[in-house]
Coordinates of C-alpha atoms and ligand atoms in Angstrom, one line a residue:
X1 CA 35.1 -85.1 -141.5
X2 CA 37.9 -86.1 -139.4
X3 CA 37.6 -89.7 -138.2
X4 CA 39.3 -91.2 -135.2
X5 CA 40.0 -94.7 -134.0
X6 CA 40.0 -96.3 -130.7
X7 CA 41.9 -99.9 -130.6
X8 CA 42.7 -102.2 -127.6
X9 CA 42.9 -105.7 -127.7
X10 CA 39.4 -107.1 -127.3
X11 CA 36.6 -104.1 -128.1
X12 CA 34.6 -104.4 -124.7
X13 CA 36.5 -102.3 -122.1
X14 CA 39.2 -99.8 -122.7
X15 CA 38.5 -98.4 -126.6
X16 CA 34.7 -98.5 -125.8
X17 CA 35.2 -96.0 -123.3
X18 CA 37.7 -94.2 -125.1
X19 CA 35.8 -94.4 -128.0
X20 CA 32.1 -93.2 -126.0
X21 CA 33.8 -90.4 -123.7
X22 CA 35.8 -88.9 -127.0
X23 CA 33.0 -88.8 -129.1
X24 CA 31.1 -87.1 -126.5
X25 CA 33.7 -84.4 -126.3
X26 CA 33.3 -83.7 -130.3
X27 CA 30.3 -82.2 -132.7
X28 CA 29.2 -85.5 -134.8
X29 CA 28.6 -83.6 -137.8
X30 CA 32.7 -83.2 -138.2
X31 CA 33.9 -85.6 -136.3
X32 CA 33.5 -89.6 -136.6
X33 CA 34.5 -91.5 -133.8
X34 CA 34.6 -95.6 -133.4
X35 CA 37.0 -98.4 -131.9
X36 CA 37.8 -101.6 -132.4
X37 CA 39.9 -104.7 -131.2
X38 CA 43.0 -106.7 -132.4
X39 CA 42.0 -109.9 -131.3
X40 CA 38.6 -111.6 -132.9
X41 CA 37.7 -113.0 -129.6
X42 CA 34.6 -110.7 -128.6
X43 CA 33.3 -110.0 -132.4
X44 CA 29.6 -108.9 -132.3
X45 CA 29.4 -108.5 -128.4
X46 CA 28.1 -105.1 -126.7
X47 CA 30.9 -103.7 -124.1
X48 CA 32.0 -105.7 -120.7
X49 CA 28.6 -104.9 -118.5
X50 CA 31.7 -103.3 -116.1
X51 CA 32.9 -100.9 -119.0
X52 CA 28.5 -99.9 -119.7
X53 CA 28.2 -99.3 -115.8
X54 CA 31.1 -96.9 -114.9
X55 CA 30.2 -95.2 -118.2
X56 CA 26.7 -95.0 -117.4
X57 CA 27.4 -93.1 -113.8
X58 CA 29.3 -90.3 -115.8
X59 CA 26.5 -90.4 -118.2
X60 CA 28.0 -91.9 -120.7
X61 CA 26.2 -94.2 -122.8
X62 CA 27.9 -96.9 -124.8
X63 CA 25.6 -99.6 -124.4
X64 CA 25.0 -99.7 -127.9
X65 CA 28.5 -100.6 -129.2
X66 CA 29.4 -103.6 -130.7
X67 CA 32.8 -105.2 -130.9
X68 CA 34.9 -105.5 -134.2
X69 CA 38.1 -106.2 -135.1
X70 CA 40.5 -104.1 -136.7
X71 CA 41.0 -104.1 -140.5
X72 CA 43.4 -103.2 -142.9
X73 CA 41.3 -100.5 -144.8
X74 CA 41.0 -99.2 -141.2
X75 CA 44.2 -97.1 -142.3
X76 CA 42.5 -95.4 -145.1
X77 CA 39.4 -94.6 -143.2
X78 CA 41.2 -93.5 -140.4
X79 CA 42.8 -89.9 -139.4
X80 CA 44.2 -90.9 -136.1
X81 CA 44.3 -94.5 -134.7
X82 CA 44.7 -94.7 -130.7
X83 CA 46.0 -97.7 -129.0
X84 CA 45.7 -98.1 -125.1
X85 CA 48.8 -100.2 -125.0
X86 CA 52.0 -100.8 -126.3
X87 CA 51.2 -104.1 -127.7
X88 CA 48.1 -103.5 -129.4
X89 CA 51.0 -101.0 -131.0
X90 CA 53.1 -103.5 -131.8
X91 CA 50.0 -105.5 -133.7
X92 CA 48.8 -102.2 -135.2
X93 CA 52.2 -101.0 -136.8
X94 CA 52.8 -104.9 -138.1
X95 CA 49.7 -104.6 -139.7
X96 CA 51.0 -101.3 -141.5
X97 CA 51.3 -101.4 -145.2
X98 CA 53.7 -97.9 -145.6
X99 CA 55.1 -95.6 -143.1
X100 CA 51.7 -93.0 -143.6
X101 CA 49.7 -95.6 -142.0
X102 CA 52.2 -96.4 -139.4
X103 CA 52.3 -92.4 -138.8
X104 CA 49.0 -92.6 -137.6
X105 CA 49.0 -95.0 -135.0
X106 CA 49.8 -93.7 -131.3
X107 CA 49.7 -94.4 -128.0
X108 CA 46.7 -93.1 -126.3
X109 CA 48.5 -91.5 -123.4
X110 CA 51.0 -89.9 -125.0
X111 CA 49.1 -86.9 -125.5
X112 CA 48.9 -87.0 -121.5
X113 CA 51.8 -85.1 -120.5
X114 CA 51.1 -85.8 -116.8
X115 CA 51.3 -89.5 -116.7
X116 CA 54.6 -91.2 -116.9
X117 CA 53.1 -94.7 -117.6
X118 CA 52.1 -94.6 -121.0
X119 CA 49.8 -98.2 -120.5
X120 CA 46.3 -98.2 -120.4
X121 CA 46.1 -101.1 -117.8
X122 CA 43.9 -103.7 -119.1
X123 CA 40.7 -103.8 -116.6
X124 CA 39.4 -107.0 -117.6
X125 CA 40.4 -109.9 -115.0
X126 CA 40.3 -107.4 -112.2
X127 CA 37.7 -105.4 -110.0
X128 CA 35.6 -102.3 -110.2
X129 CA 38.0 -100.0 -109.3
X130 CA 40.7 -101.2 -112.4
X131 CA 37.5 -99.9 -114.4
X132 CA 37.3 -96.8 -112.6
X133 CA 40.9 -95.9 -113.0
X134 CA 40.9 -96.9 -116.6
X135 CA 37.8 -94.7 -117.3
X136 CA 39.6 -91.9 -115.1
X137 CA 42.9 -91.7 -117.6
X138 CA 40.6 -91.6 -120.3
X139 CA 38.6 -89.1 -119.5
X140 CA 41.5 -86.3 -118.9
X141 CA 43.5 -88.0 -122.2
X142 CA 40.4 -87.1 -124.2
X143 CA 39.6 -84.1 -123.2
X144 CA 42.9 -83.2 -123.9
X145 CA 42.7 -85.4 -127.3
X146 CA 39.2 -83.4 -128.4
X147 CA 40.6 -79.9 -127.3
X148 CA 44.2 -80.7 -129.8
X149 CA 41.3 -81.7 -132.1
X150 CA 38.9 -78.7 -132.5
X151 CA 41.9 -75.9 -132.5
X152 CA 43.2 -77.7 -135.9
Ligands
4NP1 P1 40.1 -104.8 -123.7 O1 40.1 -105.9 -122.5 O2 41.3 -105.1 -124.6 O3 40.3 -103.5 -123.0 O4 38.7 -105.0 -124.4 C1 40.1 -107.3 -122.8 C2 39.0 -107.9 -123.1 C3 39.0 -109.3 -123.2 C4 40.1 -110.0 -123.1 C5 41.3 -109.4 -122.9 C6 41.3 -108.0 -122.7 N1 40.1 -111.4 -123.3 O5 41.2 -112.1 -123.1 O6 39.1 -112.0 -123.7

């Protein structure tokens, strides 16, 4: 089983997309997907009711997801750990207890050659179309992300 982690800062609008588009990309019998947050501020809470809808008109259900923070034994459980932005990177790597957990942690977009602006923007205190755009980069990075993936 390969497991992969989605991380942004509070769990309810960028990594439960990137976490619900990735793992529809990938066969659930060897692949485990899941996300979480750095902050504690949305613990327990579904995804932002913006985040469920422009999923839910690609078909994409994540309606079902429920916010955690990011842990420590995260590393262990963990292959891959994804980060939409380059602080939750900063938070992620503090966190690291030896350079094999720090190896793991990267920026989402890197594996976007395309894009020169490696930040997922964070959707949450603007409109409908931030959440569109975010959902749009996410979509090509993890098709790209589940392709690299399955040809291991
Ligand atoms: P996310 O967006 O990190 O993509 O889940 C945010 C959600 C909540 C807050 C900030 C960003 N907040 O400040 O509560």
């Amino acid at each position: 089983m390969t497991s992969i982690l989605m991380v942004c800062l509070g769990n309810i609008c960028r990594s439960p997309l990137a976490h619900g588009l990735l793992a529809s990309k990938l066969p659930d019998d060897s692949f485990y997907v899941d996300s979480a947050g750095t902050a504690d501020y949305h613990i327990g809470n579904l995804p932002d009711h913006r985040s469920i809808a422009v999923a839910k008109t690609h078909r994409i259900d994540i309606s079902t997801q429920e916010a955690r923070q990011f842990r420590i034994s995260d590393f262990d459980t963990f292959d891959y750990i994804y980060v939409m932005d380059h602080s939750n990177f900063e938070t992620i790597v503090k966190l690291a207890r030896q350079t094999n957990d720090i190896s793991k942690v990267k920026l989402i977009l890197e594996a976007d050659t395309s894009i020169t602006d490696k930040r997922v923007p964070d959707p949450y205190y603007g409109d409908h179309y931030g959440f569109e755009r975010v959902f749009t980069l996410l979509d090509n990075v993890t098709t790209i992300i589940s392709k690299q993936l399955l040809s291991k």
